[in-house]
Coordinates of C-alpha atoms in Angstrom, one line a residue:
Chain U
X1 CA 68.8 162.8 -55.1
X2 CA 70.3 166.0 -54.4
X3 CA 73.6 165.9 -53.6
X4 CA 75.3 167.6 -50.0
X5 CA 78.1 168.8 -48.2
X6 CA 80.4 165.3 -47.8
X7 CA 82.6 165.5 -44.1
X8 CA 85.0 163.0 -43.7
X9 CA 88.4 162.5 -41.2
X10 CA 91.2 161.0 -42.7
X11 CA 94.4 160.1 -41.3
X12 CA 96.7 161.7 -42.1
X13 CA 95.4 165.1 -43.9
X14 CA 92.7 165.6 -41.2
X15 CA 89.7 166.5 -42.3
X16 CA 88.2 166.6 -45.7
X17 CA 85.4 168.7 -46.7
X18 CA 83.7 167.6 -50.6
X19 CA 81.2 170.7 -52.1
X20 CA 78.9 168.9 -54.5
X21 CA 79.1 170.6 -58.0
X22 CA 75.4 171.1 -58.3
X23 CA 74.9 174.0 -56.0
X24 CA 75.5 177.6 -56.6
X25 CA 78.1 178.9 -54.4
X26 CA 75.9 181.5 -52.2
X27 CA 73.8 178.7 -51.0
X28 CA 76.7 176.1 -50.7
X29 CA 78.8 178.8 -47.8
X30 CA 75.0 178.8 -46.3
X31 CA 75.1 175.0 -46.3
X32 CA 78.5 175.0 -45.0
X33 CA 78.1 177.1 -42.1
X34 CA 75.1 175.4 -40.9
X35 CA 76.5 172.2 -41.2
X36 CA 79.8 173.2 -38.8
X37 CA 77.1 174.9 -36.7
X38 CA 75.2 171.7 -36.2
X39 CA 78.5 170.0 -35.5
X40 CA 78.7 172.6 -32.8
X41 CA 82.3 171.9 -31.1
X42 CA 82.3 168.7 -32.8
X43 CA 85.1 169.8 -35.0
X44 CA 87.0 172.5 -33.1
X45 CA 91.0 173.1 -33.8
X46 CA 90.9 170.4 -36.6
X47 CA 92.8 170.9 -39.8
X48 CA 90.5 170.1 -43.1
X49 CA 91.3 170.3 -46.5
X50 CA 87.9 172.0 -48.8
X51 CA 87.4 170.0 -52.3
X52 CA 85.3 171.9 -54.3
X53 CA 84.9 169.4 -57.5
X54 CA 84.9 171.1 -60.5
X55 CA 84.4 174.5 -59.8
X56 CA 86.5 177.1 -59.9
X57 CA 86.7 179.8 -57.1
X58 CA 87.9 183.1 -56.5
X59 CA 90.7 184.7 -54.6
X60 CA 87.1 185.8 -52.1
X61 CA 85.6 182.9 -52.8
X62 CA 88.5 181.3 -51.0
X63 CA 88.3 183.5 -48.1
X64 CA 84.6 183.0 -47.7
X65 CA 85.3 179.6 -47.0
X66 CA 88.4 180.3 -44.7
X67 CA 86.3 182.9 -42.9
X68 CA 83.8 179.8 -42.1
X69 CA 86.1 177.6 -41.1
X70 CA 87.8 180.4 -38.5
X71 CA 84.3 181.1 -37.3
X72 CA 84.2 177.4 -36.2
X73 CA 87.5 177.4 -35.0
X74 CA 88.9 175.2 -37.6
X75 CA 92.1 175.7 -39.9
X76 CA 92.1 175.7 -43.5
X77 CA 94.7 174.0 -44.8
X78 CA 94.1 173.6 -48.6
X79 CA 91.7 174.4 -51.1
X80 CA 92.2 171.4 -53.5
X81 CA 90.3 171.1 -56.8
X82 CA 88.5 167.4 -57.5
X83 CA 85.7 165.1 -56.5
X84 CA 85.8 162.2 -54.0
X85 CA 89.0 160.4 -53.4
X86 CA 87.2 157.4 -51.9
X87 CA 84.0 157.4 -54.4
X88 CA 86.7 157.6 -57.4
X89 CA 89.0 155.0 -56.1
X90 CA 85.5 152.6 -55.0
X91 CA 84.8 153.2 -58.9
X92 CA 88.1 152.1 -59.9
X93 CA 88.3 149.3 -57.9
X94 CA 85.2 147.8 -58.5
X95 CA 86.0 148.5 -62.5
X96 CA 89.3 146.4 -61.9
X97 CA 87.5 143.6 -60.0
X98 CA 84.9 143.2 -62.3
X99 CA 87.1 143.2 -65.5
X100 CA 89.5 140.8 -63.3
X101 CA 86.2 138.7 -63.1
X102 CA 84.8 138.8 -66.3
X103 CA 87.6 137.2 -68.3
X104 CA 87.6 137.8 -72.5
X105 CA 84.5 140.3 -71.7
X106 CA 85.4 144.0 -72.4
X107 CA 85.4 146.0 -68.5
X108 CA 83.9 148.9 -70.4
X109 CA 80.8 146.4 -71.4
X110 CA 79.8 145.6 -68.1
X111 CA 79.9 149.0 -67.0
X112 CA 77.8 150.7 -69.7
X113 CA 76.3 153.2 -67.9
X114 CA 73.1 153.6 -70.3
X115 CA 69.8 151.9 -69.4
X116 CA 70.1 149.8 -73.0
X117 CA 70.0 146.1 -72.4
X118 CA 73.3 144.7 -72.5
X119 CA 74.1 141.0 -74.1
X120 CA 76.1 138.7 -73.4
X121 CA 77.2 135.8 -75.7
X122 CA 78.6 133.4 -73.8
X123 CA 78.0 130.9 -71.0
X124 CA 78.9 132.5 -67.6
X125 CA 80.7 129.9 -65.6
X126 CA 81.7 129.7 -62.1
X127 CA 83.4 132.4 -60.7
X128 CA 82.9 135.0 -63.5
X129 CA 79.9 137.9 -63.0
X130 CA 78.3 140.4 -65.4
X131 CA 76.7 143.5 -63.8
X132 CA 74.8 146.4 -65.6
X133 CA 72.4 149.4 -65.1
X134 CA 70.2 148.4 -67.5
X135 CA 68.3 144.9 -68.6
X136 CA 71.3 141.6 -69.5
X137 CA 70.1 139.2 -72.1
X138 CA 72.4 136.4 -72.0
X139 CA 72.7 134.0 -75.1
X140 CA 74.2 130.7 -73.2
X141 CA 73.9 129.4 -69.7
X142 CA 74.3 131.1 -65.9
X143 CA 76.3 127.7 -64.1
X144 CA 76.5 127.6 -60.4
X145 CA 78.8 129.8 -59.0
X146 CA 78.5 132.4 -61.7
X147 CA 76.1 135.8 -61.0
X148 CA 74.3 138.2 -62.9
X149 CA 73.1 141.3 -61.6
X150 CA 71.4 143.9 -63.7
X151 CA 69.3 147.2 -62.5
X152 CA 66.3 146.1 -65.0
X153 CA 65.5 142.3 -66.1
X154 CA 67.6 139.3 -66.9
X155 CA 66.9 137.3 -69.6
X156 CA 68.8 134.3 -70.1
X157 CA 68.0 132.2 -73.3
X158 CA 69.6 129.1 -72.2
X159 CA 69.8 127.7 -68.5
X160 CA 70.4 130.0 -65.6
X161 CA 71.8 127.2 -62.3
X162 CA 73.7 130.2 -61.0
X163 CA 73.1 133.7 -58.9
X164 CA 70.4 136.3 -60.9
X165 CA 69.6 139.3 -59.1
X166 CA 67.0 141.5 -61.1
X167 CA 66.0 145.3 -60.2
X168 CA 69.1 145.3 -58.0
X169 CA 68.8 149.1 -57.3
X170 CA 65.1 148.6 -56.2
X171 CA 62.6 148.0 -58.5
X172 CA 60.7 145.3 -57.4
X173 CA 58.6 145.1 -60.9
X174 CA 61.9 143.8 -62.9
X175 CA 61.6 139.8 -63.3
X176 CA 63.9 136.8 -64.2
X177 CA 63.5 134.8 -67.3
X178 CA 65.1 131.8 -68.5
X179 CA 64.6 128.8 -71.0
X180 CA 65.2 126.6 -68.3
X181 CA 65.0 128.1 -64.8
X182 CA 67.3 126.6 -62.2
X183 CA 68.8 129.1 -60.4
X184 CA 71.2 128.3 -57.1
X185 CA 69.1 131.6 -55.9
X186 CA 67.4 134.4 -57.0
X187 CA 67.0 138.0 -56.2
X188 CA 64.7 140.7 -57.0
X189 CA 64.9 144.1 -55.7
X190 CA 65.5 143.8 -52.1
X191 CA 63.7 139.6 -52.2
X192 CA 65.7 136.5 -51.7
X193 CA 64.0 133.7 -53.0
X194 CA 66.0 130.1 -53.4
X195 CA 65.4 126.9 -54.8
X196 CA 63.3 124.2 -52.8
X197 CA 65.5 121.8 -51.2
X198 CA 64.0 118.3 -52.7
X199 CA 64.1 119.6 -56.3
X200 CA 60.6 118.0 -57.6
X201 CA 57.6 118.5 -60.5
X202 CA 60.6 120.4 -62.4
X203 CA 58.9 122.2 -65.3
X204 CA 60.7 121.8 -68.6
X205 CA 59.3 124.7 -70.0
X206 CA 60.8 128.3 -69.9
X207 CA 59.6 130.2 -66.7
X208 CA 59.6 133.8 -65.2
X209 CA 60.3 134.8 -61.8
X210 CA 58.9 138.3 -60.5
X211 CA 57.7 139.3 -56.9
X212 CA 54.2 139.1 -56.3
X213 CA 53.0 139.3 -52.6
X214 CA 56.8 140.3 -51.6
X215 CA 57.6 136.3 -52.8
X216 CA 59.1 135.5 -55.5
X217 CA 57.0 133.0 -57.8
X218 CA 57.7 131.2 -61.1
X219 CA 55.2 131.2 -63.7
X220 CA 55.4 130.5 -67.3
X221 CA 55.3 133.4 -69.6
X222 CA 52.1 133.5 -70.9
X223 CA 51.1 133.3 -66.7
X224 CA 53.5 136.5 -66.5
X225 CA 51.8 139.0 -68.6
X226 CA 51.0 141.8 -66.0
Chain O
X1 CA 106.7 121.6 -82.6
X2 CA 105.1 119.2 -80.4
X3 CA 102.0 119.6 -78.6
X4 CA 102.1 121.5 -74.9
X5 CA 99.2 120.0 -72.9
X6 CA 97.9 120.7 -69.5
X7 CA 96.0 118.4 -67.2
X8 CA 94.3 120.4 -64.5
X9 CA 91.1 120.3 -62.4
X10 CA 90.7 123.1 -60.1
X11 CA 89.9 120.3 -57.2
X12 CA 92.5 117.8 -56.0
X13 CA 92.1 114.3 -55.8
X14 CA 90.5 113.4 -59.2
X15 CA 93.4 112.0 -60.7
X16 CA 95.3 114.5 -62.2
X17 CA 98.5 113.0 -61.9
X18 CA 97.5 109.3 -62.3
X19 CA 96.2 110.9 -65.9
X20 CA 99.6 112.1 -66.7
X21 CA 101.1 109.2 -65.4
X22 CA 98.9 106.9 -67.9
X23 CA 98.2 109.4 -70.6
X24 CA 102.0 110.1 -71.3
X25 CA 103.2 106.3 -70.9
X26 CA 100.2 105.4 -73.2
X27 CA 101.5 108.4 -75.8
X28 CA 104.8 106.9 -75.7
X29 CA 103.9 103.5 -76.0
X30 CA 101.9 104.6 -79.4
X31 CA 105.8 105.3 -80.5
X32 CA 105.4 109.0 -79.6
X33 CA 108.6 111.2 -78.4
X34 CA 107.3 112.4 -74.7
X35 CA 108.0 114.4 -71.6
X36 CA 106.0 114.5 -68.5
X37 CA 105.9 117.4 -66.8
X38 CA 105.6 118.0 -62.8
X39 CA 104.1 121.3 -62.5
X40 CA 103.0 120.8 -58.8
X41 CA 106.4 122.5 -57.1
X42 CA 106.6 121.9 -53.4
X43 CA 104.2 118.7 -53.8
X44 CA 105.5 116.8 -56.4
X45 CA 104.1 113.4 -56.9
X46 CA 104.3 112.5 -60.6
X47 CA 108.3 110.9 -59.9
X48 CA 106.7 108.5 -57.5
X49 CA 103.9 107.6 -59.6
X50 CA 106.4 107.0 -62.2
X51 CA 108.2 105.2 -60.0
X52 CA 111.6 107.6 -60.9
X53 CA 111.7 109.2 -57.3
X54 CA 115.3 108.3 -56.9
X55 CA 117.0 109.5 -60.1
X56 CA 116.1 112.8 -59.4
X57 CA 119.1 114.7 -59.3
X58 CA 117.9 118.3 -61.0
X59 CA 114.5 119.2 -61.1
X60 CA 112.2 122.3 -63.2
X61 CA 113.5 125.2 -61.2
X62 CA 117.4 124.3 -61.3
X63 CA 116.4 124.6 -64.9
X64 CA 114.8 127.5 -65.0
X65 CA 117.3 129.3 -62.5
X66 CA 120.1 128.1 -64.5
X67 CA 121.3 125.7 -62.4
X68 CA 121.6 122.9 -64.4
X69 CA 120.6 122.3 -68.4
X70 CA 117.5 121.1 -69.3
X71 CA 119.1 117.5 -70.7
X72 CA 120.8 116.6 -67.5
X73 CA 117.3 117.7 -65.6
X74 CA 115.4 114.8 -67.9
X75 CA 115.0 111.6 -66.4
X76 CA 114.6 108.6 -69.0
X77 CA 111.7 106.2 -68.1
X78 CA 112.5 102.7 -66.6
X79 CA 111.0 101.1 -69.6
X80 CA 110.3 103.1 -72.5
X81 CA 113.0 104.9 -74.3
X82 CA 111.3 107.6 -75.6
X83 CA 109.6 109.1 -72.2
X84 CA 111.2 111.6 -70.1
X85 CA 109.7 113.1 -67.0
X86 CA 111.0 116.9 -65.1
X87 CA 110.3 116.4 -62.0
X88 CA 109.2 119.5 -59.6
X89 CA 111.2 120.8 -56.9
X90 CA 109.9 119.9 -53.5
X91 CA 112.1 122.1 -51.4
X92 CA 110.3 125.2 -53.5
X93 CA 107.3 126.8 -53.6
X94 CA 104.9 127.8 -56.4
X95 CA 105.9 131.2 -57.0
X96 CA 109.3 131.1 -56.9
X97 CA 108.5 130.1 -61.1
X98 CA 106.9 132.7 -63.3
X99 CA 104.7 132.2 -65.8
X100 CA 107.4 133.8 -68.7
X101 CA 109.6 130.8 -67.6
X102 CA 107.2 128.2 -67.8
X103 CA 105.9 129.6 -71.4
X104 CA 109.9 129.4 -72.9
X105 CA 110.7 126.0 -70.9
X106 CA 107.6 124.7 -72.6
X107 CA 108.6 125.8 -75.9
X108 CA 111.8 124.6 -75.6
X109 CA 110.5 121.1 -74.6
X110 CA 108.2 121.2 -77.8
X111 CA 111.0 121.8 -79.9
X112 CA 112.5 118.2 -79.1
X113 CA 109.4 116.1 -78.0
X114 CA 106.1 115.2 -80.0
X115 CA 104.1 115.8 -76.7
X116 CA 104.9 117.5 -73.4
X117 CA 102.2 117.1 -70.9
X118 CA 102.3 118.8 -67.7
X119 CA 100.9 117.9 -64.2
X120 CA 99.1 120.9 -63.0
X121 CA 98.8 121.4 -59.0
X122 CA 95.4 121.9 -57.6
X123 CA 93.8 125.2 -56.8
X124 CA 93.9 128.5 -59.2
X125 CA 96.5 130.3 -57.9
X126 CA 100.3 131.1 -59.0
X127 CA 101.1 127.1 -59.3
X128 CA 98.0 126.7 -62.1
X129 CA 98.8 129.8 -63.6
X130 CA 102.2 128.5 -64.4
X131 CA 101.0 125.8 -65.7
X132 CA 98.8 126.7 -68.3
X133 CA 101.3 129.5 -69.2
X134 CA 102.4 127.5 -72.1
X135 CA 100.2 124.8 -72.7
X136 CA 97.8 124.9 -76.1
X137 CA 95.5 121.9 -74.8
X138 CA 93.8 121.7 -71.9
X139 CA 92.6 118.4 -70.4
X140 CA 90.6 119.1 -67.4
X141 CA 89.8 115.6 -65.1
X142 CA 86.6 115.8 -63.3
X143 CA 85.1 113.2 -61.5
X144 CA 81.3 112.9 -61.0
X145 CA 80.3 114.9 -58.5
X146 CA 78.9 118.5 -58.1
X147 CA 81.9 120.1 -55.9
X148 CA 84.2 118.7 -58.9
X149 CA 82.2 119.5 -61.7
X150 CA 82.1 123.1 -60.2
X151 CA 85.5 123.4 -60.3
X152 CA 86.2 122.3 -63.6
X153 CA 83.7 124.7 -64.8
X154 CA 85.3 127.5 -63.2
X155 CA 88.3 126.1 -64.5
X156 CA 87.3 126.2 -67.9
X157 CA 86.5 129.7 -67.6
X158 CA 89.8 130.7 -66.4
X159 CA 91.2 128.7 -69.4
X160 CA 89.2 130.3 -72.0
X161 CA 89.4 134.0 -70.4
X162 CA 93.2 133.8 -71.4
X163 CA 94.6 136.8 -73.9
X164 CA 96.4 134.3 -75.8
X165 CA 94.5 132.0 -78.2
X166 CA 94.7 128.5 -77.6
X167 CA 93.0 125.2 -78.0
X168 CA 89.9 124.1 -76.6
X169 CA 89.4 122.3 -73.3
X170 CA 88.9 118.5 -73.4
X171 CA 87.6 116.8 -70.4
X172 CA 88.2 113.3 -68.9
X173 CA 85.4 112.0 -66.4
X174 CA 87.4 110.0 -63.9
X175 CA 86.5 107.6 -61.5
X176 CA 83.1 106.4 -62.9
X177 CA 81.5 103.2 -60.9
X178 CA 79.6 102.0 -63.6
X179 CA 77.0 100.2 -61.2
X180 CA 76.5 103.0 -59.5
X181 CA 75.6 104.8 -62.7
X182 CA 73.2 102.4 -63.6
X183 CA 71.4 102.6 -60.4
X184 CA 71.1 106.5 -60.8
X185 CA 73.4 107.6 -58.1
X186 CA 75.9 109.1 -59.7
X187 CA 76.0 112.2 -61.9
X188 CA 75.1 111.6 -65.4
X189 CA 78.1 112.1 -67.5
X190 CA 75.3 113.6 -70.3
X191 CA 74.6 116.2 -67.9
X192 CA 77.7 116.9 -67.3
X193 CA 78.4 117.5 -70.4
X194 CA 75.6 119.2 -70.7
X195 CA 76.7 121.9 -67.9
X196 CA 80.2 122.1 -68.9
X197 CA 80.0 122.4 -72.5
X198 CA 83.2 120.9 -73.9
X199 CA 84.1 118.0 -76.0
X200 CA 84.3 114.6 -73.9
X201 CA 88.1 112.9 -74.4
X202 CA 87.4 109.6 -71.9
X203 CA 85.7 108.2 -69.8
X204 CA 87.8 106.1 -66.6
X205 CA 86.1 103.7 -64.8
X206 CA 87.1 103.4 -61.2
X207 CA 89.4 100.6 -60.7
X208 CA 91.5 99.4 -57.9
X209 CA 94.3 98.4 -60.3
X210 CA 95.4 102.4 -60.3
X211 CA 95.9 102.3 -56.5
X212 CA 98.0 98.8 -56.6
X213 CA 100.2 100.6 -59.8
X214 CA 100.3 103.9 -58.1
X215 CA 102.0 102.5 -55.0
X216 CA 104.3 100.1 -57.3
X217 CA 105.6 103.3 -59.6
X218 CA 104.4 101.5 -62.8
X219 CA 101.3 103.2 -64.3
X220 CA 98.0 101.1 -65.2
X221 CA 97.8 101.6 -68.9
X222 CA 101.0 98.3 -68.3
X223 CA 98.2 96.2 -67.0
X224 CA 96.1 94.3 -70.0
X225 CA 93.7 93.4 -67.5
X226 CA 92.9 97.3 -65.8
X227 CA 89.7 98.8 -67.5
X228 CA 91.1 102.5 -66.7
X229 CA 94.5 101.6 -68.3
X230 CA 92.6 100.4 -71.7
X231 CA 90.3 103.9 -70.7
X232 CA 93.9 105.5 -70.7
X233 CA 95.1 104.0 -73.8
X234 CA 91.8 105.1 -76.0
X235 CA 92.1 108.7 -74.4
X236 CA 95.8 108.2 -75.9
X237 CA 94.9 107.6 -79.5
X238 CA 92.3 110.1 -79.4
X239 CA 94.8 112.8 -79.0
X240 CA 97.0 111.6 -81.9
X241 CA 93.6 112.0 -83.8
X242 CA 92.5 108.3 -84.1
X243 CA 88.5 108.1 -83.7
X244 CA 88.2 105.8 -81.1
X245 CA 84.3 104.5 -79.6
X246 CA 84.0 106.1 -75.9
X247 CA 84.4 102.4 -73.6
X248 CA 81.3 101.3 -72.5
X249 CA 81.6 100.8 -68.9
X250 CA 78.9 98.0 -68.6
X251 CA 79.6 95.4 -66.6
X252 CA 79.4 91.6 -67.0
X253 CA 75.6 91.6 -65.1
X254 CA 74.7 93.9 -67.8
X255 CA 75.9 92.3 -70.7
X256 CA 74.0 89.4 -69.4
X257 CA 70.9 91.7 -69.0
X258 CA 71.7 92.6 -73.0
X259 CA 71.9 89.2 -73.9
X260 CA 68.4 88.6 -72.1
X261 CA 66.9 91.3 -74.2
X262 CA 68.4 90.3 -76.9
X263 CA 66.7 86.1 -76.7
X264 CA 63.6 88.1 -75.3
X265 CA 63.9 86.9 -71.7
X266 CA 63.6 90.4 -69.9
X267 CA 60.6 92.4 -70.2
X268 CA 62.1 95.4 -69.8

């Protein structure tokens, strides 16, 4: 996904403006200018402070950007180096909430950014989550109230009674295994399936959830192979 | 150094504080030096299960704010010389205690007893925290059913994901109606077990005794004939390291079921 101009209001320091890094800067002033023009008076006498990420600018550079920002009757009032204030302080926040969470498990495990399968090798309990972009294998059980939620499969060798949500940035091909499958509720991709309410003809044997039909169905793993 | 344990639960109404009641007077009827802990500040109960209300005179946070030394804060039991309880402050609340001051109270209390066991408040917030600031053990009381047996899980999980490294977790299933076991309608303690994944200190059976000895201030484990006081005093000699058989909660319609089996009356 290509990244674009970010307009925000704050507060207190009016307007911020946030230059993605990935564009040259010819094409980003182009960008800029159509943007306010689309605005049209939208944003008239308003203050904004320009972030431009990591890049660095020019003394001309500088007054490009000031020159756009006249041109739509707006005030410049800083050029500020740095990303997003509110995308970096989302990221640290949901870092501390999820170390808070995860009790003896290291914060920087659960937010691996790789694709690799992480593994866990503990029982999850009530309360405590693992997340990861990637596949989770899980050596112990899920118990109700705990969740796991990976970007690829979940794999729990032991019994999953708690919250598993597979493929959780979309992939609806990305399935739920466990030796014993009891989950409070499941979720693949953007499907919500949940237990039956009279729990009965449990199987004893280990099962797979994926999404066939946009449903999510059990079957054992031999029944799985695509 | 004595032993600092904890009884806590997450839910309220299992019996927390009947188990400290018992547990501790059973401890110090075994000849063991102890002191009984009321970690519930605001709510305190332990006293008047004790039946010690009125000696109060200091409580845990005069002690901890310096108002008064630990010795004159001890009150001696009615009958056995070697328990001591510190009661909590009721006109208090929870966070006016810290954690740091919990952890050196503790240690100063298991400097001079053999076993201090502390009364943990319900819930997981500031209260608990304190509470299992300086405790080693862990005895969480569950009784069996799902919305308790959820708690004590996430319990458990609080108690392990501490820096520090301490002792396991131990639970006690409490009020267990052994007929209703038998018919199926209660959890099974196995699967409990099972989900919680912990070693099993006791097993209590329900028993009206504990409501008749809470409201007289004189714990059950006094009563030769109350199952969960005997229940109490195995739990007791279990954590001076004694192996002691888990009670069998049959009642007398089963023994008389055994005994059928046994001279080949029953079929089943």
């Amino acid at each position: 996904m290509r990244q674009d101009i970010v307009i925000r209001g704050t507060t207190r320091t009016g307007l911020v403006i946030l230059l993605p890094d990935d564009l040259e800067f010819g094409v980003l002033i182009q960008r800029l200018r159509e943007k306010l023009a689309q605005a049209g008076r939208f944003f008239q006498g308003a203050e904004a402070t320009v972030q431009v990420g990591s890049r660095a600018l020019s003394a001309s550079d500088q007054d490009a950007i000031a020159r756009i920002l006249d041109e739509a009757d707006m005030a410049l009032r800083t050029v500020t180096k740095g990303g997003d204030p509110v995308a970096e302080a989302q990221a640290a926040l949901k870092a501390a909430e999820q170390s808070r969470h995860s009790g003896t498990l290291p914060a920087a495990a659960l937010l691996a950014e790789s694709e690799t399968a992480m593994v866990v090798t503990r029982t999850l309990r009530s309360g405590q989550s693992v997340r990861h972009q990637g596949d989770i294998i899980v050596l112990g059980d899920i118990n109700p109230g705990a969740e796991v939620v990976a970007s690829g499969h979940i794999v729990v060798m032991g019994a999953l009674r708690g919250v598993a949500h597979a493929g959780c940035t979309g992939n609806t091909g990305a399935f739920v295994a466990a030796i014993k499958l009891r989950p409070t509720q499941l979720r693949i991709a953007h499907v919500i399936g949940r237990a039956p309410d009279e729990q009965d003809n449990l199987q004893t044997v280990p099962e797979v959830a994926r999404v066939r039909d946009g449903m999510i169905v059990l079957e054992t793993p031999t029944e799985s192979k695509r | 150094m004595g032993q600092v344990i904890v009884v806590t639960s997450g839910k309220g109404g299992v019996g927390k504080t009947t188990t400290t009641a018992n547990l501790g007077t059973a401890l110090a009827q075994l000849g063991n030096k102890v002191v009984l802990l009321d970690a519930d500040i605001g709510l305190r109960n332990l006293d008047v299960v004790m039946g010690l209300e009125n000696r109060i005179v200091y409580d845990l946070v005069d002690v901890i704010e310096g108002n008064a030394r630990l010795k004159q804060a001890l009150i001696k039991d009615k009958r056995l010389d070697t328990l001591y309880l510190l009661a909590a402050a009721q006109t208090r609340e929870k966070k006016d205690v810290k954690p740091q001051q919990m952890r050196e109270l503790t240690e100063q209390l298991a400097r001079e007893f053999d076993y201090v066991v502390l009364d943990c408040p319900a819930g997981i917030e500031d209260g608990f925290k304190n509470a299992i600031a300086g405790a080693q053990k862990a005895i969480i009381v569950c009784n069996p059913e799902v919305s308790s047996v959820r708690d004590a899980d996430r319990v458990i999980g609080l108690w392990d994901a501490q820096p520090e490294s301490k002792g396991p977790a131990m639970l006690i299933v409490n009020r267990v109606r052994p007929k209703m076991v038998a018919r199926g309608d209660m959890l099974e303690i196995d699967d409990m077990l099972e989900m919680l994944a912990v070693d099993l200190l006791g097993i209590v059976p329900e028993d009206e005794h504990i409501i008749v000895s809470t409201n007289r201030g004189e714990p059950a484990v006094y009563h030769t004939e109350s199952k969960a006081g005997k229940a109490y005093q195995n739990i007791a000699r279990r954590l001076t390291g004694e192996q002691v058989p888990i009670m069998q909660l049959q009642d007398d319609e089963s023994i008389w079921a055994k005994f059928k089996r046994i001279v080949g009356l029953s079929r089943g």
